[in-house]
Coordinates of N, CA and C and ligand atoms in Angstrom, one line a residue:
M1 N 9.6 -20.4 -17.0 CA 9.6 -20.1 -15.5 C 10.8 -19.2 -15.3
V2 N 10.6 -18.1 -14.6 CA 11.7 -17.2 -14.4 C 12.6 -17.7 -13.2
Q3 N 13.8 -17.4 -13.3 CA 14.8 -17.8 -12.3 C 15.0 -16.6 -11.3
Q4 N 14.9 -16.9 -10.0 CA 15.3 -15.8 -9.0 C 16.8 -15.6 -9.0
M5 N 17.2 -14.3 -9.0 CA 18.6 -14.0 -9.0 C 18.9 -13.3 -7.6
E6 N 19.9 -12.4 -7.7 CA 20.3 -11.8 -6.4 C 19.3 -10.8 -5.8
Q7 N 19.4 -10.6 -4.5 CA 18.5 -9.7 -3.8 C 18.8 -8.3 -4.3
M8 N 17.7 -7.5 -4.5 CA 17.9 -6.1 -4.9 C 17.8 -5.2 -3.8
Y9 N 16.9 -5.5 -2.9 CA 16.5 -4.6 -1.8 C 15.8 -5.3 -0.7
E10 N 16.0 -5.0 0.5 CA 15.3 -5.6 1.6 C 14.6 -4.5 2.4
G11 N 13.3 -4.5 2.5 CA 12.5 -3.5 3.2 C 12.0 -4.1 4.5
K12 N 11.1 -3.3 5.2 CA 10.6 -3.7 6.5 C 9.8 -5.0 6.4
A13 N 9.0 -5.1 5.3 CA 8.1 -6.2 5.2 C 8.3 -7.1 4.0
K14 N 9.2 -6.7 3.1 CA 9.3 -7.4 1.9 C 10.8 -7.4 1.4
I15 N 11.2 -8.5 0.6 CA 12.5 -8.5 0.0 C 12.2 -8.6 -1.5
V16 N 12.9 -7.8 -2.3 CA 12.8 -7.8 -3.7 C 14.0 -8.4 -4.4
Y17 N 13.8 -9.4 -5.3 CA 14.9 -10.1 -6.0 C 14.8 -9.8 -7.4
K18 N 16.0 -9.7 -8.1 CA 16.1 -9.7 -9.5 C 15.7 -11.0 -10.1
T19 N 15.4 -11.1 -11.3 CA 15.2 -12.4 -12.0 C 16.1 -12.4 -13.3
D20 N 16.0 -13.5 -14.0 CA 16.8 -13.6 -15.2 C 16.2 -12.8 -16.4
D21 N 15.0 -12.2 -16.1 CA 14.3 -11.3 -17.1 C 14.5 -9.9 -16.5
P22 N 15.2 -9.0 -17.1 CA 15.4 -7.6 -16.6 C 14.1 -6.8 -16.3
N23 N 13.0 -7.3 -17.0 CA 11.7 -6.5 -16.8 C 10.9 -7.1 -15.7
L24 N 11.4 -8.1 -15.0 CA 10.6 -8.8 -14.0 C 11.3 -8.9 -12.7
L25 N 10.6 -8.7 -11.5 CA 11.2 -8.9 -10.2 C 10.3 -9.8 -9.4
I26 N 10.9 -10.3 -8.3 CA 10.1 -11.1 -7.4 C 10.0 -10.4 -6.1
Q27 N 8.8 -10.2 -5.6 CA 8.6 -9.5 -4.3 C 8.2 -10.6 -3.3
H28 N 9.0 -10.7 -2.3 CA 8.8 -11.8 -1.2 C 8.2 -11.1 0.0
F29 N 7.1 -11.7 0.5 CA 6.4 -11.1 1.7 C 6.9 -11.8 2.9
K30 N 7.4 -11.0 3.9 CA 7.9 -11.5 5.2 C 6.9 -11.3 6.3
D31 N 7.1 -12.0 7.4 CA 6.2 -11.9 8.6 C 6.6 -10.7 9.5
S32 N 7.8 -10.1 9.2 CA 8.2 -9.0 10.1 C 7.4 -7.8 9.9
A33 N 7.2 -7.0 11.0 CA 6.4 -5.8 11.0 C 7.2 -4.8 11.8
T34 N 7.1 -3.5 11.3 CA 7.6 -2.4 12.1 C 6.6 -1.3 12.1
A35 N 6.8 -0.4 13.1 CA 5.9 0.8 13.2 C 6.7 1.9 13.8
F36 N 6.2 3.1 13.7 CA 6.8 4.3 14.3 C 8.3 4.4 13.8
D37 N 8.4 4.5 12.5 CA 9.8 4.7 11.9 C 10.7 3.6 12.3
G38 N 10.3 2.4 12.5 CA 11.1 1.2 12.8 C 11.4 1.1 14.3
K39 N 10.9 2.0 15.1 CA 11.2 1.9 16.6 C 10.5 0.7 17.2
K40 N 9.4 0.3 16.7 CA 8.7 -0.9 17.2 C 8.9 -2.0 16.1
K41 N 9.3 -3.1 16.6 CA 9.6 -4.2 15.7 C 8.9 -5.5 16.2
G42 N 8.4 -6.3 15.3 CA 7.8 -7.6 15.7 C 7.6 -8.5 14.6
E43 N 7.1 -9.7 14.9 CA 6.7 -10.7 13.9 C 5.2 -10.9 14.0
I44 N 4.6 -11.0 12.9 CA 3.1 -11.4 12.9 C 3.1 -12.7 12.1
K45 N 2.7 -13.8 12.8 CA 2.7 -15.1 12.3 C 1.9 -15.2 11.0
E46 N 2.5 -15.7 9.9 CA 1.9 -15.9 8.6 C 1.4 -14.6 8.0
K47 N 1.8 -13.4 8.4 CA 1.4 -12.2 7.8 C 1.8 -12.1 6.3
G48 N 3.0 -12.6 6.0 CA 3.5 -12.6 4.7 C 2.6 -13.3 3.7
V49 N 2.1 -14.5 4.2 CA 1.2 -15.3 3.3 C -0.1 -14.6 3.1
A50 N -0.7 -14.0 4.2 CA -1.9 -13.3 4.1 C -1.8 -12.1 3.2
N51 N -0.8 -11.3 3.5 CA -0.6 -10.1 2.7 C -0.4 -10.3 1.2
A52 N 0.4 -11.4 0.9 CA 0.6 -11.7 -0.5 C -0.7 -12.1 -1.2
A53 N -1.5 -12.9 -0.5 CA -2.8 -13.3 -1.1 C -3.8 -12.1 -1.2
I54 N -3.8 -11.3 -0.2 CA -4.7 -10.1 -0.2 C -4.3 -9.2 -1.4
A55 N -3.0 -8.9 -1.4 CA -2.5 -8.0 -2.5 C -2.8 -8.5 -3.9
A56 N -2.5 -9.8 -4.0 CA -2.7 -10.4 -5.4 C -4.2 -10.3 -5.8
T57 N -5.1 -10.6 -4.8 CA -6.5 -10.4 -5.1 C -6.9 -9.0 -5.5
L58 N -6.4 -8.1 -4.7 CA -6.8 -6.7 -4.9 C -6.2 -6.1 -6.2
F59 N -5.0 -6.6 -6.6 CA -4.4 -6.2 -7.9 C -5.3 -6.7 -9.0
G60 N -5.8 -7.9 -8.8 CA -6.7 -8.5 -9.8 C -8.0 -7.7 -10.0
V61 N -8.5 -7.2 -8.9 CA -9.7 -6.4 -8.9 C -9.5 -5.1 -9.6
L62 N -8.3 -4.5 -9.4 CA -8.0 -3.2 -10.0 C -7.7 -3.4 -11.5
E63 N -7.0 -4.5 -11.9 CA -6.8 -4.8 -13.3 C -8.1 -4.9 -14.0
A64 N -9.1 -5.6 -13.4 CA -10.4 -5.8 -14.0 C -11.1 -4.5 -14.2
A65 N -10.7 -3.5 -13.3 CA -11.3 -2.2 -13.5 C -10.5 -1.3 -14.4
G66 N -9.5 -1.9 -15.1 CA -8.8 -1.1 -16.1 C -7.6 -0.3 -15.5
I67 N -7.2 -0.6 -14.3 CA -6.1 0.1 -13.6 C -4.8 -0.8 -13.7
K68 N -3.8 -0.3 -14.3 CA -2.6 -1.1 -14.5 C -1.8 -1.2 -13.2
T69 N -1.4 -2.5 -12.9 CA -0.7 -2.8 -11.7 C 0.6 -3.6 -12.1
H70 N 1.5 -3.7 -11.1 CA 2.8 -4.4 -11.4 C 2.6 -5.9 -11.3
F71 N 1.4 -6.4 -10.9 CA 1.2 -7.8 -10.5 C 1.2 -8.7 -11.8
H72 N 2.0 -9.8 -11.7 CA 1.9 -10.8 -12.8 C 1.2 -12.1 -12.2
E73 N 1.9 -12.7 -11.3 CA 1.3 -14.0 -10.7 C 2.0 -14.3 -9.4
M74 N 1.4 -15.2 -8.6 CA 2.0 -15.7 -7.4 C 2.8 -16.9 -7.8
L75 N 4.1 -17.0 -7.4 CA 4.9 -18.1 -7.7 C 4.8 -19.2 -6.6
N76 N 4.5 -18.8 -5.4 CA 4.2 -19.6 -4.3 C 3.5 -18.7 -3.3
D77 N 3.3 -19.2 -2.0 CA 2.4 -18.4 -1.2 C 3.0 -17.1 -0.6
R78 N 4.3 -16.9 -0.9 CA 5.0 -15.6 -0.4 C 5.6 -14.8 -1.5
D79 N 5.8 -15.4 -2.7 CA 6.6 -14.8 -3.8 C 5.7 -14.3 -4.9
M80 N 5.7 -13.0 -5.2 CA 4.9 -12.4 -6.2 C 5.8 -12.0 -7.4
L81 N 5.5 -12.4 -8.6 CA 6.2 -11.9 -9.8 C 5.6 -10.6 -10.2
I82 N 6.5 -9.6 -10.4 CA 6.0 -8.2 -10.6 C 6.8 -7.6 -11.7
D83 N 6.3 -6.5 -12.3 CA 7.0 -5.7 -13.3 C 8.2 -5.0 -12.5
N84 N 9.3 -4.9 -13.2 CA 10.4 -4.1 -12.7 C 10.1 -2.6 -13.0
L85 N 9.5 -1.9 -12.1 CA 9.2 -0.5 -12.3 C 10.3 0.4 -11.8
K86 N 10.3 1.6 -12.4 CA 11.2 2.7 -11.9 C 10.3 3.4 -10.9
M87 N 10.5 3.2 -9.7 CA 9.5 3.7 -8.7 C 9.7 5.2 -8.5
I88 N 8.5 5.9 -8.3 CA 8.5 7.3 -8.0 C 8.6 7.4 -6.4
Q89 N 9.4 8.3 -6.0 CA 9.7 8.4 -4.5 C 8.6 9.2 -3.8
L90 N 7.4 8.7 -4.0 CA 6.2 9.3 -3.4 C 5.3 8.2 -2.8
E91 N 4.6 8.6 -1.7 CA 3.5 7.8 -1.2 C 2.3 8.6 -1.3
A92 N 1.3 8.0 -2.0 CA 0.0 8.7 -2.1 C -0.9 8.0 -1.1
V93 N -1.5 8.8 -0.2 CA -2.4 8.2 0.8 C -3.8 8.7 0.5
A94 N -4.7 7.8 0.2 CA -6.1 8.1 0.0 C -6.9 7.9 1.3
R95 N -7.8 8.8 1.6 CA -8.5 8.7 2.9 C -10.0 9.0 2.8
N96 N -10.7 8.2 3.5 CA -12.2 8.3 3.5 C -12.7 8.7 4.9
I97 N -12.1 8.2 5.9 CA -12.5 8.5 7.3 C -11.2 8.9 8.1
A98 N -11.4 9.8 9.0 CA -10.2 10.4 9.7 C -9.6 9.3 10.6
A99 N -8.3 9.2 10.5 CA -7.6 8.3 11.4 C -6.1 8.7 11.4
G100 N -5.3 8.1 12.3 CA -3.9 8.3 12.2 C -3.4 9.8 12.1
S101 N -2.5 10.0 11.2 CA -1.9 11.3 11.1 C -2.8 12.4 10.6
L102 N -3.9 12.0 9.8 CA -4.8 13.1 9.4 C -5.7 13.6 10.6
A103 N -6.1 12.6 11.4 CA -6.9 13.0 12.6 C -6.1 14.0 13.4
K104 N -4.8 13.7 13.6 CA -3.9 14.5 14.4 C -3.7 15.9 13.8
R105 N -3.4 15.9 12.4 CA -3.1 17.1 11.7 C -4.3 18.1 11.7
L106 N -5.5 17.5 11.5 CA -6.7 18.4 11.4 C -7.4 18.6 12.7
G107 N -7.0 17.9 13.7 CA -7.7 17.9 15.0 C -9.0 17.2 15.0
Y108 N -9.2 16.2 14.2 CA -10.4 15.4 14.1 C -10.4 14.2 15.0
E109 N -11.5 13.8 15.5 CA -11.7 12.5 16.2 C -11.5 11.4 15.2
E110 N -10.9 10.3 15.6 CA -10.8 9.2 14.7 C -12.2 8.7 14.4
G111 N -12.5 8.4 13.1 CA -13.9 7.9 12.8 C -14.7 9.0 12.1
V112 N -14.3 10.2 12.1 CA -15.1 11.3 11.4 C -15.1 11.0 9.9
V113 N -16.3 10.9 9.3 CA -16.3 10.6 7.9 C -16.0 11.9 7.1
L114 N -15.0 11.9 6.2 CA -14.6 13.0 5.5 C -15.7 13.4 4.5
K115 N -15.9 14.7 4.2 CA -16.9 15.2 3.3 C -16.8 14.5 1.9
K116 N -15.5 14.4 1.5 CA -15.2 13.6 0.3 C -13.8 13.0 0.4
P117 N -13.5 12.0 -0.3 CA -12.1 11.4 -0.2 C -11.0 12.5 -0.4
V118 N -9.9 12.3 0.3 CA -8.8 13.2 0.3 C -7.6 12.3 -0.2
V119 N -6.8 12.9 -1.1 CA -5.5 12.2 -1.4 C -4.3 13.1 -1.0
E120 N -3.4 12.6 -0.2 CA -2.3 13.3 0.3 C -1.0 12.7 -0.3
F121 N 0.1 13.5 -0.3 CA 1.4 13.0 -0.8 C 2.5 13.1 0.2
Y122 N 3.2 12.1 0.3 CA 4.4 12.1 1.2 C 5.6 11.8 0.4
Y123 N 6.7 12.4 0.8 CA 8.0 12.2 0.2 C 8.7 11.0 0.8
K124 N 8.9 10.0 0.0 CA 9.4 8.7 0.6 C 10.9 8.8 0.9
R125 N 11.2 9.3 2.1 CA 12.6 9.5 2.5 C 12.6 9.2 4.0
D126 N 13.0 7.9 4.3 CA 13.1 7.5 5.7 C 13.9 8.4 6.6
D127 N 15.0 9.0 6.1 CA 15.9 9.9 6.9 C 15.2 11.2 7.2
L128 N 14.1 11.5 6.5 CA 13.3 12.7 6.7 C 12.0 12.4 7.5
G129 N 11.8 11.1 7.6 CA 10.5 10.7 8.3 C 9.3 10.9 7.3
D130 N 9.5 10.7 6.0 CA 8.4 10.7 5.0 C 7.5 11.9 5.2
P131 N 8.0 13.1 5.0 CA 7.2 14.3 5.2 C 6.0 14.5 4.2
I132 N 4.9 15.1 4.7 CA 3.8 15.4 3.7 C 4.3 16.5 2.8
I133 N 4.0 16.4 1.5 CA 4.4 17.5 0.6 C 3.3 17.8 -0.4
T134 N 3.5 19.0 -1.0 CA 2.5 19.5 -2.0 C 2.9 19.2 -3.4
C135 N 2.0 19.5 -4.4 CA 2.4 19.4 -5.8 C 3.6 20.2 -6.2
Q136 N 3.7 21.4 -5.6 CA 4.9 22.3 -5.8 C 6.1 21.6 -5.3
H137 N 6.1 21.1 -4.1 CA 7.3 20.4 -3.6 C 7.7 19.2 -4.5
V138 N 6.7 18.5 -5.0 CA 7.0 17.3 -5.9 C 7.7 17.8 -7.1
Q139 N 7.3 19.0 -7.7 CA 8.0 19.5 -8.8 C 9.4 20.1 -8.5
E140 N 9.5 20.8 -7.3 CA 10.7 21.3 -6.9 C 11.7 20.1 -6.7
L141 N 11.3 19.0 -6.2 CA 12.2 17.8 -6.0 C 12.4 17.1 -7.3
G142 N 11.6 17.4 -8.4 CA 11.8 16.8 -9.7 C 11.3 15.3 -9.7
L143 N 10.4 15.0 -8.8 CA 9.9 13.6 -8.8 C 9.0 13.3 -10.0
V144 N 8.1 14.2 -10.3 CA 7.2 14.1 -11.5 C 6.8 15.5 -11.9
N145 N 6.3 15.7 -13.1 CA 5.9 17.0 -13.5 C 4.4 17.2 -13.1
E146 N 3.8 18.4 -13.4 CA 2.5 18.7 -12.9 C 1.4 17.8 -13.5
D147 N 1.5 17.5 -14.8 CA 0.6 16.6 -15.4 C 0.6 15.2 -14.8
E148 N 1.9 14.7 -14.6 CA 2.0 13.4 -14.1 C 1.5 13.3 -12.6
F149 N 1.7 14.4 -11.9 CA 1.2 14.5 -10.5 C -0.3 14.4 -10.5
K150 N -1.0 15.1 -11.5 CA -2.4 15.1 -11.5 C -2.9 13.7 -11.9
T151 N -2.2 13.0 -12.8 CA -2.5 11.6 -13.2 C -2.4 10.7 -12.0
I152 N -1.4 10.8 -11.2 CA -1.2 10.0 -10.0 C -2.3 10.3 -9.0
R153 N -2.7 11.5 -8.9 CA -3.7 11.9 -7.9 C -5.1 11.3 -8.4
D154 N -5.4 11.4 -9.7 CA -6.7 10.9 -10.2 C -6.7 9.4 -10.1
L155 N -5.6 8.8 -10.4 CA -5.5 7.3 -10.3 C -5.7 6.8 -8.8
S156 N -5.1 7.6 -7.9 CA -5.3 7.2 -6.5 C -6.7 7.3 -6.1
F157 N -7.4 8.4 -6.5 CA -8.9 8.5 -6.3 C -9.6 7.3 -6.9
K158 N -9.2 6.9 -8.1 CA -9.9 5.7 -8.7 C -9.7 4.4 -8.0
V159 N -8.4 4.2 -7.6 CA -8.1 3.0 -6.8 C -9.0 3.0 -5.5
N160 N -9.0 4.1 -4.9 CA -9.8 4.3 -3.6 C -11.2 4.0 -3.9
D161 N -11.8 4.4 -5.0 CA -13.2 4.2 -5.3 C -13.5 2.8 -5.6
V162 N -12.6 2.2 -6.4 CA -12.9 0.7 -6.8 C -12.7 -0.1 -5.6
L163 N -11.7 0.1 -4.8 CA -11.5 -0.8 -3.6 C -12.4 -0.5 -2.5
G164 N -12.8 0.7 -2.3 CA -13.7 1.1 -1.3 C -15.0 0.3 -1.5
R165 N -15.5 0.3 -2.8 CA -16.7 -0.5 -3.1 C -16.5 -2.0 -2.9
F166 N -15.4 -2.5 -3.3 CA -15.1 -3.9 -3.1 C -15.1 -4.3 -1.6
F167 N -14.5 -3.5 -0.8 CA -14.5 -3.8 0.6 C -15.9 -3.6 1.3
N168 N -16.6 -2.6 0.8 CA -18.0 -2.4 1.4 C -18.8 -3.6 1.2
E169 N -18.7 -4.2 0.0 CA -19.5 -5.4 -0.3 C -19.1 -6.6 0.6
R170 N -17.9 -6.5 1.3 CA -17.4 -7.5 2.1 C -17.5 -7.1 3.6
G171 N -18.2 -6.1 3.9 CA -18.4 -5.7 5.3 C -17.3 -5.0 5.9
L172 N -16.4 -4.4 5.1 CA -15.3 -3.7 5.6 C -15.3 -2.2 5.1
D173 N -15.0 -1.3 6.0 CA -14.8 0.1 5.6 C -13.4 0.4 5.3
L174 N -13.1 0.9 4.2 CA -11.7 1.3 3.8 C -11.5 2.7 4.4
I175 N -10.7 2.8 5.4 CA -10.5 4.1 6.1 C -9.5 4.9 5.4
D176 N -8.3 4.3 5.1 CA -7.3 5.0 4.4 C -6.4 4.0 3.8
M177 N -5.5 4.4 2.9 CA -4.7 3.5 2.1 C -3.5 4.2 1.4
K178 N -2.4 3.5 1.5 CA -1.1 4.1 1.0 C -0.8 3.4 -0.4
L179 N -0.5 4.2 -1.4 CA -0.2 3.7 -2.7 C 1.1 4.2 -3.2
E180 N 1.8 3.3 -4.0 CA 3.0 3.7 -4.6 C 3.0 3.4 -6.1
F181 N 3.5 4.3 -6.9 CA 3.5 4.1 -8.4 C 4.9 4.2 -9.0
G182 N 5.0 3.6 -10.2 CA 6.3 3.7 -10.9 C 6.0 3.6 -12.4
W183 N 7.1 3.7 -13.1 CA 7.0 3.7 -14.6 C 7.5 2.3 -15.1
D184 N 6.7 1.8 -16.0 CA 7.2 0.5 -16.6 C 8.1 0.7 -17.8
K185 N 8.5 -0.3 -18.5 CA 9.5 -0.2 -19.5 C 9.0 0.6 -20.7
D186 N 7.6 0.7 -20.8 CA 7.0 1.5 -21.9 C 6.7 2.9 -21.5
G187 N 7.1 3.3 -20.3 CA 6.8 4.6 -19.8 C 5.4 4.8 -19.3
Q188 N 4.7 3.7 -19.0 CA 3.4 3.8 -18.5 C 3.4 3.9 -17.0
L189 N 2.4 4.6 -16.4 CA 2.3 4.7 -15.0 C 1.6 3.5 -14.5
V190 N 2.2 2.8 -13.5 CA 1.7 1.5 -13.0 C 1.7 1.5 -11.5
L191 N 0.7 1.0 -10.9 CA 0.6 0.8 -9.4 C 1.5 -0.3 -9.0
G192 N 2.3 0.0 -8.0 CA 3.3 -1.0 -7.5 C 3.1 -1.4 -6.0
D193 N 4.2 -1.8 -5.4 CA 4.2 -2.1 -4.0 C 3.2 -3.2 -3.6
E194 N 2.4 -2.9 -2.5 CA 1.4 -3.8 -2.1 C 0.2 -3.1 -1.6
I195 N -0.9 -3.8 -1.5 CA -2.1 -3.2 -0.8 C -2.6 -4.3 0.2
S196 N -2.5 -4.0 1.5 CA -2.7 -5.0 2.5 C -3.1 -4.4 3.8
P197 N -3.3 -5.1 4.8 CA -3.6 -4.5 6.1 C -2.4 -3.8 6.7
D198 N -1.2 -4.0 6.1 CA 0.0 -3.2 6.5 C -0.1 -1.8 6.0
T199 N -0.8 -1.6 4.8 CA -0.7 -0.3 4.1 C -2.1 0.3 4.1
C200 N -3.1 -0.3 4.6 CA -4.4 0.3 4.6 C -5.0 0.2 6.1
R201 N -6.1 0.9 6.3 CA -6.8 0.7 7.5 C -8.2 0.2 7.1
F202 N -8.6 -0.9 7.8 CA -9.9 -1.5 7.5 C -10.7 -1.6 8.9
W203 N -11.9 -1.1 8.9 CA -12.7 -1.3 10.1 C -13.9 -2.1 9.7
D204 N -14.3 -3.1 10.6 CA -15.5 -3.9 10.3 C -16.7 -3.0 10.3
T205 N -17.5 -3.0 9.2 CA -18.6 -2.1 9.1 C -19.6 -2.3 10.2
A206 N -19.9 -3.5 10.6 CA -20.9 -3.8 11.6 C -20.4 -3.4 13.1
T207 N -19.2 -3.7 13.4 CA -18.7 -3.6 14.8 C -17.7 -2.4 15.0
G208 N -17.2 -1.9 13.9 CA -16.1 -0.9 14.0 C -14.8 -1.4 14.4
E209 N -14.7 -2.8 14.6 CA -13.4 -3.4 15.0 C -12.3 -3.1 14.0
K210 N -11.1 -2.7 14.5 CA -10.0 -2.5 13.6 C -9.4 -3.8 13.1
L211 N -9.2 -3.9 11.8 CA -8.7 -5.2 11.2 C -7.5 -4.9 10.3
D212 N -6.5 -4.2 10.9 CA -5.3 -3.8 10.2 C -4.1 -3.6 11.1
K213 N -3.1 -3.1 10.6 CA -1.8 -3.0 11.4 C -1.9 -2.1 12.6
D214 N -3.0 -1.3 12.8 CA -3.1 -0.6 14.0 C -3.2 -1.5 15.2
R215 N -3.7 -2.8 15.0 CA -3.7 -3.8 16.1 C -2.3 -4.0 16.6
F216 N -1.3 -4.0 15.7 CA 0.1 -4.2 16.1 C 0.6 -2.9 16.6
R217 N 0.4 -1.8 15.9 CA 1.0 -0.5 16.3 C 0.5 -0.1 17.8
R218 N -0.8 -0.4 18.1 CA -1.4 0.1 19.3 C -1.5 -1.0 20.3
D219 N -0.9 -2.2 20.1 CA -0.9 -3.3 21.0 C -2.4 -3.7 21.4
L220 N -3.2 -3.9 20.4 CA -4.6 -4.2 20.6 C -4.9 -5.7 20.8
G221 N -3.9 -6.5 20.4 CA -4.1 -8.0 20.5 C -4.8 -8.4 19.2
G222 N -4.9 -9.7 19.0 CA -5.6 -10.3 17.9 C -5.0 -9.9 16.5
V223 N -3.7 -9.7 16.5 CA -3.1 -9.1 15.3 C -3.2 -10.1 14.1
E224 N -2.7 -11.4 14.4 CA -2.7 -12.4 13.3 C -4.2 -12.7 12.8
E225 N -5.1 -12.7 13.8 CA -6.5 -13.0 13.5 C -7.1 -11.9 12.6
A226 N -6.7 -10.7 12.8 CA -7.2 -9.6 11.9 C -6.7 -9.8 10.5
Y227 N -5.5 -10.1 10.3 CA -5.0 -10.3 8.9 C -5.7 -11.5 8.2
V228 N -5.9 -12.6 9.0 CA -6.6 -13.7 8.5 C -8.0 -13.4 8.1
E229 N -8.7 -12.6 9.0 CA -10.0 -12.2 8.7 C -10.2 -11.3 7.4
V230 N -9.2 -10.4 7.2 CA -9.3 -9.6 6.0 C -9.1 -10.5 4.8
L231 N -8.1 -11.5 4.9 CA -7.9 -12.4 3.8 C -9.2 -13.2 3.5
R232 N -9.9 -13.6 4.6 CA -11.1 -14.4 4.4 C -12.2 -13.6 3.7
R233 N -12.3 -12.3 4.1 CA -13.3 -11.4 3.5 C -13.0 -11.1 2.0
V234 N -11.7 -10.9 1.8 CA -11.3 -10.5 0.4 C -11.4 -11.6 -0.6
T235 N -11.2 -12.8 -0.1 CA -11.2 -14.0 -1.0 C -12.6 -14.7 -1.0
A236 N -13.5 -14.2 -0.2 CA -14.9 -14.8 -0.1 C -15.6 -14.8 -1.4
Ligands
LIG1 N1 1.0 4.0 5.6 C1 1.9 3.1 5.1 N2 3.2 3.4 5.1 C2 3.7 4.5 5.6 C3 2.8 5.4 6.2 C4 1.5 5.2 6.2 O1 1.5 2.1 4.5 O2 4.9 4.7 5.6 C5 -0.5 3.7 5.6 C6 -1.0 3.4 7.0 O3 -1.1 2.1 7.2 C7 -2.4 4.0 6.8 C8 -2.3 5.2 5.8 O4 -1.1 4.9 5.1 O5 -3.3 3.0 6.3 C9 -2.3 6.5 6.5 O6 -1.3 6.5 7.5 P1 -1.1 7.8 8.5 O7 -0.6 8.9 7.6 O8 -2.4 8.0 9.2 O9 0.1 7.4 9.4 P2 0.2 6.5 10.7 O10 -1.0 6.8 11.6 O11 0.1 5.1 10.1 O12 1.5 6.9 11.2

């Protein structure tokens, strides 16, 4: 049994702790939620528990499809044992249906089905507001080389494909999804962070109802219920 050691990092929704094994970390899921670069803050009751269970299940689905993730096991209902990855300062966003910043950027109505999935990259820099960047910017910044960039892009499409089908079978449309990757101790590319209603958009296939963090961002009500409903569908 690994021992939890000092806190390494505290983010908006999670705390990461070191352990007595340098290759392993503990990722603790909190109930706190932020939006609009931290300008909006709140608590979503039991969100941490729901997100931890959703993420654990989805990492399992991806592993079964041959995609390496940082997930080891749940230690309790909020603490996830994970690989200690050297994280790449990139957010990959896979999209299937126009929403959020893509709808704004391209002048699309929310809900327009994209001709084919799109993967975008954002530079993970809070002080810059996580700007969208291209493959050339990624290389200019020295984040990864061109081949690694292509591998990350292809892997993002694969994750989107596997999870898109998984959610479809559960009556949910996967609208878009943010992914983060890192390098493990053997230099392998591994999917990290979390996959949850905080980092994805899910709409009920039958009713179009939003079942994700947009309920919090846009004050739509029923926030806790949405997270619980996604958990129910994912673990059904
Ligand atoms: N997203 C995220 N973290 C971020 C930015 C976006 O998890 O820092 C997720 C967001 O929940 C959505 C997708 O990435 O599922 C695309 O977000 P978008 O670019 O549309 O930005 P938003 O409308 O959320 O500001």
